Amino acid sequence: ETGVTQSPTHLIKTRGQQVTLRCSSQSGHNTVSWYQQALGQGPQFIFQYYREEENGRGNFPPRFSGLQFPNYSSELNVNALELDDSALYLCASSLPGTGLVRQYFGPGTRLTVT
Amino acid sequence: KNEVEQSPQNLTAQEGEFITINCSYSVGISALHWLQQHPGGGIVSLFMLSSGKKKHGRLIATINIQEKHSSLHITASHPRDSAVYICAVRLETSGSRLTFGEGTQLTVNP
């Protein structure tokens, strides 16, 4: 149990729709990272938020956007869903810094786009 | 070529066997993580390393910074160790984000 929660657990959407995924960070963690994990692959970094500001972005198009709130919970929004967006979406919270900073992962949201 | 490569991709062992999973990376890193992912998706952090060796129960992780290589060992493997094991690195140039390997699917048979 990491203290990081995500909702919903599972979601089915149709191509072209929009989706919002939610993450509640571990208490005191002001940094959250979002990852996309396609079936059989390792997670890929989408972006990171630190104190409500985007703090780094991976190779994902602008239709992937995020928000972080003052209580450090966050959202991942995906517009104009495509079939390839079907994946497990993971959020991870941490304290800021480099080096040996542990990330605490949520259980993930499994998104299926049909 | 991925920045983080793991081997093997799949590994099947008998209960009690000693298991080694390898991770190689091609860039400078500030830390390396070994993670465990069970069916259903949840990821648990096993180790964080920047040098040397760490041990927790039956798990041992080592890293050789000069050779850009890390290994995860499981002694006296058990069926409950069956999971995907993922190596992830924090690049020197990428702040706190992690770059992941593809994972190693471990199955331990009784």
PDB file of C-alpha atoms in Angstrom:
ATOM      1  CA  GLU A   1       0.000   0.000   0.000  1.00  0.00           C
ATOM      2  CA  THR A   2       1.706   3.182  -1.205  1.00  0.00           C
ATOM      3  CA  GLY A   3      -0.886   5.780  -0.221  1.00  0.00           C
ATOM      4  CA  VAL A   4      -1.313   6.800  -3.850  1.00  0.00           C
ATOM      5  CA  THR A   5      -4.788   6.250  -5.268  1.00  0.00           C
ATOM      6  CA  GLN A   6      -6.094   6.475  -8.801  1.00  0.00           C
ATOM      7  CA  SER A   7      -9.582   6.594 -10.249  1.00  0.00           C
ATOM      8  CA  PRO A   8     -11.275   5.070 -12.033  1.00  0.00           C
ATOM      9  CA  THR A   9      -9.775   1.588 -11.996  1.00  0.00           C
ATOM     10  CA  HIS A  10     -11.008   0.709 -15.447  1.00  0.00           C
ATOM     11  CA  LEU A  11     -12.508   2.786 -18.226  1.00  0.00           C
ATOM     12  CA  ILE A  12     -13.832   2.097 -21.697  1.00  0.00           C
ATOM     13  CA  LYS A  13     -14.091   4.973 -24.174  1.00  0.00           C
ATOM     14  CA  THR A  14     -14.781   5.375 -27.850  1.00  0.00           C
ATOM     15  CA  ARG A  15     -12.305   6.784 -30.355  1.00  0.00           C
ATOM     16  CA  GLY A  16     -12.587  10.584 -30.503  1.00  0.00           C
ATOM     17  CA  GLN A  17     -13.893  10.980 -26.961  1.00  0.00           C
ATOM     18  CA  GLN A  18     -12.136  12.727 -24.105  1.00  0.00           C
ATOM     19  CA  VAL A  19     -11.092  11.191 -20.784  1.00  0.00           C
ATOM     20  CA  THR A  20      -9.953  12.465 -17.378  1.00  0.00           C
ATOM     21  CA  LEU A  21      -7.957  10.269 -15.035  1.00  0.00           C
ATOM     22  CA  ARG A  22      -7.332  11.200 -11.421  1.00  0.00           C
ATOM     23  CA  CYS A  23      -4.518  10.639  -8.961  1.00  0.00           C
ATOM     24  CA  SER A  24      -4.287  11.383  -5.270  1.00  0.00           C
ATOM     25  CA  SER A  25      -0.689  11.680  -4.099  1.00  0.00           C
ATOM     26  CA  GLN A  26       0.878  10.372  -0.951  1.00  0.00           C
ATOM     27  CA  SER A  27       0.611  12.891   1.859  1.00  0.00           C
ATOM     28  CA  GLY A  28       3.310  15.561   1.654  1.00  0.00           C
ATOM     29  CA  HIS A  29       4.427  14.690  -1.870  1.00  0.00           C
ATOM     30  CA  ASN A  30       4.373  17.754  -4.104  1.00  0.00           C
ATOM     31  CA  THR A  31       5.657  16.076  -7.261  1.00  0.00           C
ATOM     32  CA  VAL A  32       3.595  13.765  -9.449  1.00  0.00           C
ATOM     33  CA  SER A  33       4.604  11.935 -12.602  1.00  0.00           C
ATOM     34  CA  TRP A  34       2.298  10.259 -15.105  1.00  0.00           C
ATOM     35  CA  TYR A  35       3.279   7.231 -17.175  1.00  0.00           C
ATOM     36  CA  GLN A  36       1.626   5.267 -19.983  1.00  0.00           C
ATOM     37  CA  GLN A  37       2.229   1.523 -20.102  1.00  0.00           C
ATOM     38  CA  ALA A  38       1.124  -0.334 -23.212  1.00  0.00           C
ATOM     39  CA  LEU A  39       0.556  -4.068 -22.911  1.00  0.00           C
ATOM     40  CA  GLY A  40       3.816  -5.985 -22.626  1.00  0.00           C
ATOM     41  CA  GLN A  41       5.976  -2.868 -22.484  1.00  0.00           C
ATOM     42  CA  GLY A  42       7.626  -0.758 -19.848  1.00  0.00           C
ATOM     43  CA  PRO A  43       6.006   2.515 -18.747  1.00  0.00           C
ATOM     44  CA  GLN A  44       6.687   5.639 -20.795  1.00  0.00           C
ATOM     45  CA  PHE A  45       6.969   9.068 -19.166  1.00  0.00           C
ATOM     46  CA  ILE A  46       4.147  11.457 -20.105  1.00  0.00           C
ATOM     47  CA  PHE A  47       4.833  14.465 -17.886  1.00  0.00           C
ATOM     48  CA  GLN A  48       5.567  15.599 -14.371  1.00  0.00           C
ATOM     49  CA  TYR A  49       4.035  18.303 -12.195  1.00  0.00           C
ATOM     50  CA  TYR A  50       5.728  20.093  -9.324  1.00  0.00           C
ATOM     51  CA  ARG A  51       3.782  22.586  -7.225  1.00  0.00           C
ATOM     52  CA  GLU A  52       1.044  22.893  -9.857  1.00  0.00           C
ATOM     53  CA  GLU A  53       3.440  23.589 -12.750  1.00  0.00           C
ATOM     54  CA  GLU A  54       4.473  21.205 -15.530  1.00  0.00           C
ATOM     55  CA  ASN A  55       8.062  20.233 -14.827  1.00  0.00           C
ATOM     56  CA  GLY A  56       9.078  18.074 -17.762  1.00  0.00           C
ATOM     57  CA  ARG A  57       7.299  16.311 -20.581  1.00  0.00           C
ATOM     58  CA  GLY A  58       7.925  13.151 -22.560  1.00  0.00           C
ATOM     59  CA  ASN A  59       7.262  12.489 -26.227  1.00  0.00           C
ATOM     60  CA  PHE A  60       3.476  12.783 -26.104  1.00  0.00           C
ATOM     61  CA  PRO A  61       1.262  15.089 -28.226  1.00  0.00           C
ATOM     62  CA  PRO A  62      -0.502  18.162 -26.792  1.00  0.00           C
ATOM     63  CA  ARG A  63      -3.819  16.296 -26.564  1.00  0.00           C
ATOM     64  CA  PHE A  64      -2.293  14.773 -23.412  1.00  0.00           C
ATOM     65  CA  SER A  65      -2.568  17.464 -20.751  1.00  0.00           C
ATOM     66  CA  GLY A  66      -2.517  17.615 -17.002  1.00  0.00           C
ATOM     67  CA  LEU A  67      -3.313  19.584 -13.914  1.00  0.00           C
ATOM     68  CA  GLN A  68      -2.042  19.545 -10.370  1.00  0.00           C
ATOM     69  CA  PHE A  69      -4.134  21.055  -7.605  1.00  0.00           C
ATOM     70  CA  PRO A  70      -3.077  22.890  -4.415  1.00  0.00           C
ATOM     71  CA  ASN A  71      -3.604  19.684  -2.412  1.00  0.00           C
ATOM     72  CA  TYR A  72      -1.178  18.006  -4.884  1.00  0.00           C
ATOM     73  CA  SER A  73      -3.812  15.705  -6.369  1.00  0.00           C
ATOM     74  CA  SER A  74      -3.651  15.673 -10.147  1.00  0.00           C
ATOM     75  CA  GLU A  75      -5.457  14.890 -13.363  1.00  0.00           C
ATOM     76  CA  LEU A  76      -4.433  13.517 -16.734  1.00  0.00           C
ATOM     77  CA  ASN A  77      -6.670  14.588 -19.609  1.00  0.00           C
ATOM     78  CA  VAL A  78      -6.575  13.001 -23.028  1.00  0.00           C
ATOM     79  CA  ASN A  79      -8.533  14.541 -25.890  1.00  0.00           C
ATOM     80  CA  ALA A  80      -9.503  12.994 -29.235  1.00  0.00           C
ATOM     81  CA  LEU A  81      -8.800   9.469 -28.038  1.00  0.00           C
ATOM     82  CA  GLU A  82      -7.118   7.080 -30.447  1.00  0.00           C
ATOM     83  CA  LEU A  83      -7.060   3.293 -30.374  1.00  0.00           C
ATOM     84  CA  ASP A  84      -3.328   3.376 -29.475  1.00  0.00           C
ATOM     85  CA  ASP A  85      -4.163   5.274 -26.288  1.00  0.00           C
ATOM     86  CA  SER A  86      -5.403   1.982 -24.836  1.00  0.00           C
ATOM     87  CA  ALA A  87      -2.995   1.328 -21.980  1.00  0.00           C
ATOM     88  CA  LEU A  88      -2.453   1.292 -18.240  1.00  0.00           C
ATOM     89  CA  TYR A  89      -1.943   4.832 -16.943  1.00  0.00           C
ATOM     90  CA  LEU A  90       0.157   5.105 -13.809  1.00  0.00           C
ATOM     91  CA  CYS A  91       0.798   8.050 -11.581  1.00  0.00           C
ATOM     92  CA  ALA A  92       3.656   8.229  -9.118  1.00  0.00           C
ATOM     93  CA  SER A  93       4.181  10.757  -6.364  1.00  0.00           C
ATOM     94  CA  SER A  94       7.441  11.782  -4.769  1.00  0.00           C
ATOM     95  CA  LEU A  95       9.253  14.528  -2.980  1.00  0.00           C
ATOM     96  CA  PRO A  96      11.260  16.753  -5.335  1.00  0.00           C
ATOM     97  CA  GLY A  97      14.942  16.222  -5.987  1.00  0.00           C
ATOM     98  CA  THR A  98      17.369  14.100  -7.919  1.00  0.00           C
ATOM     99  CA  GLY A  99      19.306  10.997  -7.103  1.00  0.00           C
ATOM    100  CA  LEU A 100      17.841   8.580  -4.591  1.00  0.00           C
ATOM    101  CA  VAL A 101      14.265   9.861  -4.498  1.00  0.00           C
ATOM    102  CA  ARG A 102      11.707   7.091  -4.314  1.00  0.00           C
ATOM    103  CA  GLN A 103       8.560   7.267  -6.435  1.00  0.00           C
ATOM    104  CA  TYR A 104       5.353   5.807  -5.009  1.00  0.00           C
ATOM    105  CA  PHE A 105       3.094   4.341  -7.679  1.00  0.00           C
ATOM    106  CA  GLY A 106      -0.656   4.186  -7.735  1.00  0.00           C
ATOM    107  CA  PRO A 107      -2.490   1.027  -8.855  1.00  0.00           C
ATOM    108  CA  GLY A 108      -3.142   2.459 -12.304  1.00  0.00           C
ATOM    109  CA  THR A 109      -6.157   3.120 -14.501  1.00  0.00           C
ATOM    110  CA  ARG A 110      -6.676   0.714 -17.381  1.00  0.00           C
ATOM    111  CA  LEU A 111      -8.084   2.605 -20.359  1.00  0.00           C
ATOM    112  CA  THR A 112      -9.574   0.774 -23.322  1.00  0.00           C
ATOM    113  CA  VAL A 113     -10.403   2.761 -26.458  1.00  0.00           C
ATOM    114  CA  THR A 114     -12.720   1.063 -28.932  1.00  0.00           C
TER     115      THR A 114
ATOM    116  CA  LYS B   1      17.923   1.300 -29.263  1.00  0.00           C
ATOM    117  CA  ASN B   2      16.340   1.748 -25.846  1.00  0.00           C
ATOM    118  CA  GLU B   3      18.340   3.615 -23.247  1.00  0.00           C
ATOM    119  CA  VAL B   4      17.546   0.810 -20.779  1.00  0.00           C
ATOM    120  CA  GLU B   5      17.787  -2.838 -21.829  1.00  0.00           C
ATOM    121  CA  GLN B   6      16.755  -5.801 -19.701  1.00  0.00           C
ATOM    122  CA  SER B   7      17.454  -9.497 -20.096  1.00  0.00           C
ATOM    123  CA  PRO B   8      15.964 -11.961 -20.232  1.00  0.00           C
ATOM    124  CA  GLN B   9      12.494 -10.861 -21.374  1.00  0.00           C
ATOM    125  CA  ASN B  10      10.944 -13.996 -19.938  1.00  0.00           C
ATOM    126  CA  LEU B  11      12.267 -16.334 -17.279  1.00  0.00           C
ATOM    127  CA  THR B  12      10.778 -19.551 -15.921  1.00  0.00           C
ATOM    128  CA  ALA B  13      12.297 -21.160 -12.844  1.00  0.00           C
ATOM    129  CA  GLN B  14      11.589 -23.951 -10.401  1.00  0.00           C
ATOM    130  CA  GLU B  15      10.927 -23.101  -6.797  1.00  0.00           C
ATOM    131  CA  GLY B  16      14.173 -22.771  -4.881  1.00  0.00           C
ATOM    132  CA  GLU B  17      16.319 -21.724  -7.846  1.00  0.00           C
ATOM    133  CA  PHE B  18      18.640 -18.716  -7.796  1.00  0.00           C
ATOM    134  CA  ILE B  19      17.483 -16.094 -10.287  1.00  0.00           C
ATOM    135  CA  THR B  20      19.342 -13.243 -11.960  1.00  0.00           C
ATOM    136  CA  ILE B  21      17.802 -10.458 -14.028  1.00  0.00           C
ATOM    137  CA  ASN B  22      20.108  -8.050 -15.829  1.00  0.00           C
ATOM    138  CA  CYS B  23      19.795  -4.388 -16.751  1.00  0.00           C
ATOM    139  CA  SER B  24      22.128  -2.353 -18.968  1.00  0.00           C
ATOM    140  CA  TYR B  25      21.873   1.341 -19.704  1.00  0.00           C
ATOM    141  CA  SER B  26      23.630   3.541 -22.196  1.00  0.00           C
ATOM    142  CA  VAL B  27      23.568   6.998 -20.603  1.00  0.00           C
ATOM    143  CA  GLY B  28      24.696   8.701 -17.435  1.00  0.00           C
ATOM    144  CA  ILE B  29      22.362   8.152 -14.528  1.00  0.00           C
ATOM    145  CA  SER B  30      21.905   9.547 -11.043  1.00  0.00           C
ATOM    146  CA  ALA B  31      20.009   6.501  -9.728  1.00  0.00           C
ATOM    147  CA  LEU B  32      18.692   3.097 -10.756  1.00  0.00           C
ATOM    148  CA  HIS B  33      15.484   1.536  -9.496  1.00  0.00           C
ATOM    149  CA  TRP B  34      14.293  -2.054  -9.460  1.00  0.00           C
ATOM    150  CA  LEU B  35      10.512  -2.331  -9.441  1.00  0.00           C
ATOM    151  CA  GLN B  36       8.076  -5.209  -9.183  1.00  0.00           C
ATOM    152  CA  GLN B  37       4.764  -5.246 -11.027  1.00  0.00           C
ATOM    153  CA  HIS B  38       2.084  -7.840 -10.325  1.00  0.00           C
ATOM    154  CA  PRO B  39      -0.836  -8.709 -12.630  1.00  0.00           C
ATOM    155  CA  GLY B  40      -3.359  -5.891 -12.350  1.00  0.00           C
ATOM    156  CA  GLY B  41      -0.666  -3.278 -12.667  1.00  0.00           C
ATOM    157  CA  GLY B  42       0.427  -2.021  -9.265  1.00  0.00           C
ATOM    158  CA  ILE B  43       4.147  -1.215  -9.101  1.00  0.00           C
ATOM    159  CA  VAL B  44       6.225  -1.588  -5.955  1.00  0.00           C
ATOM    160  CA  SER B  45       9.686  -0.131  -5.551  1.00  0.00           C
ATOM    161  CA  LEU B  46      12.172  -2.820  -4.483  1.00  0.00           C
ATOM    162  CA  PHE B  47      15.492  -0.974  -4.546  1.00  0.00           C
ATOM    163  CA  MET B  48      17.075   2.367  -5.381  1.00  0.00           C
ATOM    164  CA  LEU B  49      20.788   2.268  -6.119  1.00  0.00           C
ATOM    165  CA  SER B  50      23.474   4.708  -7.067  1.00  0.00           C
ATOM    166  CA  SER B  51      26.433   2.449  -6.253  1.00  0.00           C
ATOM    167  CA  GLY B  52      27.400  -0.893  -4.776  1.00  0.00           C
ATOM    168  CA  LYS B  53      24.945  -3.445  -3.506  1.00  0.00           C
ATOM    169  CA  LYS B  54      21.736  -3.605  -1.499  1.00  0.00           C
ATOM    170  CA  LYS B  55      20.009  -6.584   0.121  1.00  0.00           C
ATOM    171  CA  HIS B  56      16.460  -6.993   1.385  1.00  0.00           C
ATOM    172  CA  GLY B  57      15.411 -10.441   2.472  1.00  0.00           C
ATOM    173  CA  ARG B  58      15.950 -12.822  -0.439  1.00  0.00           C
ATOM    174  CA  LEU B  59      16.500  -9.982  -2.905  1.00  0.00           C
ATOM    175  CA  ILE B  60      19.900  -8.529  -3.788  1.00  0.00           C
ATOM    176  CA  ALA B  61      20.570  -5.678  -6.199  1.00  0.00           C
ATOM    177  CA  THR B  62      23.983  -4.673  -7.485  1.00  0.00           C
ATOM    178  CA  ILE B  63      25.170  -1.916  -9.774  1.00  0.00           C
ATOM    179  CA  ASN B  64      28.430  -1.324 -11.615  1.00  0.00           C
ATOM    180  CA  ILE B  65      28.521   2.328 -12.625  1.00  0.00           C
ATOM    181  CA  GLN B  66      31.625   1.971 -14.824  1.00  0.00           C
ATOM    182  CA  GLU B  67      30.075  -0.857 -16.831  1.00  0.00           C
ATOM    183  CA  LYS B  68      26.588   0.720 -16.793  1.00  0.00           C
ATOM    184  CA  HIS B  69      25.074  -2.527 -15.579  1.00  0.00           C
ATOM    185  CA  SER B  70      22.865  -3.703 -12.739  1.00  0.00           C
ATOM    186  CA  SER B  71      21.588  -7.086 -11.637  1.00  0.00           C
ATOM    187  CA  LEU B  72      18.686  -8.191  -9.489  1.00  0.00           C
ATOM    188  CA  HIS B  73      19.113 -11.545  -7.776  1.00  0.00           C
ATOM    189  CA  ILE B  74      16.468 -13.616  -6.047  1.00  0.00           C
ATOM    190  CA  THR B  75      17.694 -16.397  -3.799  1.00  0.00           C
ATOM    191  CA  ALA B  76      15.533 -19.444  -2.964  1.00  0.00           C
ATOM    192  CA  SER B  77      12.832 -18.344  -5.401  1.00  0.00           C
ATOM    193  CA  HIS B  78       9.190 -18.959  -4.546  1.00  0.00           C
ATOM    194  CA  PRO B  79       6.014 -18.980  -6.667  1.00  0.00           C
ATOM    195  CA  ARG B  80       4.931 -15.731  -4.978  1.00  0.00           C
ATOM    196  CA  ASP B  81       7.964 -14.071  -6.617  1.00  0.00           C
ATOM    197  CA  SER B  82       6.213 -14.485  -9.982  1.00  0.00           C
ATOM    198  CA  ALA B  83       5.794 -10.978 -11.379  1.00  0.00           C
ATOM    199  CA  VAL B  84       7.256  -8.548 -13.888  1.00  0.00           C
ATOM    200  CA  TYR B  85      10.518  -7.002 -12.707  1.00  0.00           C
ATOM    201  CA  ILE B  86      11.361  -3.641 -14.195  1.00  0.00           C
ATOM    202  CA  CYS B  87      14.605  -1.712 -14.198  1.00  0.00           C
ATOM    203  CA  ALA B  88      14.231   2.078 -14.344  1.00  0.00           C
ATOM    204  CA  VAL B  89      16.856   4.812 -14.337  1.00  0.00           C
ATOM    205  CA  ARG B  90      16.895   8.456 -13.447  1.00  0.00           C
ATOM    206  CA  LEU B  91      18.962  10.099 -16.164  1.00  0.00           C
ATOM    207  CA  GLU B  92      21.457  12.771 -15.154  1.00  0.00           C
ATOM    208  CA  THR B  93      19.823  15.128 -17.653  1.00  0.00           C
ATOM    209  CA  SER B  94      16.145  14.488 -16.984  1.00  0.00           C
ATOM    210  CA  GLY B  95      15.481  15.613 -13.444  1.00  0.00           C
ATOM    211  CA  SER B  96      13.385  13.185 -11.436  1.00  0.00           C
ATOM    212  CA  ARG B  97      11.552  11.376 -14.236  1.00  0.00           C
ATOM    213  CA  LEU B  98      12.242   7.674 -14.744  1.00  0.00           C
ATOM    214  CA  THR B  99      13.147   5.862 -17.956  1.00  0.00           C
ATOM    215  CA  PHE B 100      12.068   2.238 -17.875  1.00  0.00           C
ATOM    216  CA  GLY B 101      13.233  -1.024 -19.356  1.00  0.00           C
ATOM    217  CA  GLU B 102      10.723  -3.343 -20.980  1.00  0.00           C
ATOM    218  CA  GLY B 103      10.521  -5.599 -17.941  1.00  0.00           C
ATOM    219  CA  THR B 104      11.283  -9.271 -17.270  1.00  0.00           C
ATOM    220  CA  GLN B 105       8.353 -11.632 -16.773  1.00  0.00           C
ATOM    221  CA  LEU B 106       9.369 -14.117 -14.066  1.00  0.00           C
ATOM    222  CA  THR B 107       7.368 -17.287 -13.461  1.00  0.00           C
ATOM    223  CA  VAL B 108       8.385 -19.537 -10.579  1.00  0.00           C
ATOM    224  CA  ASN B 109       6.786 -22.958 -10.670  1.00  0.00           C
ATOM    225  CA  PRO B 110       6.221 -25.025  -7.511  1.00  0.00           C
TER     226      PRO B 110
END
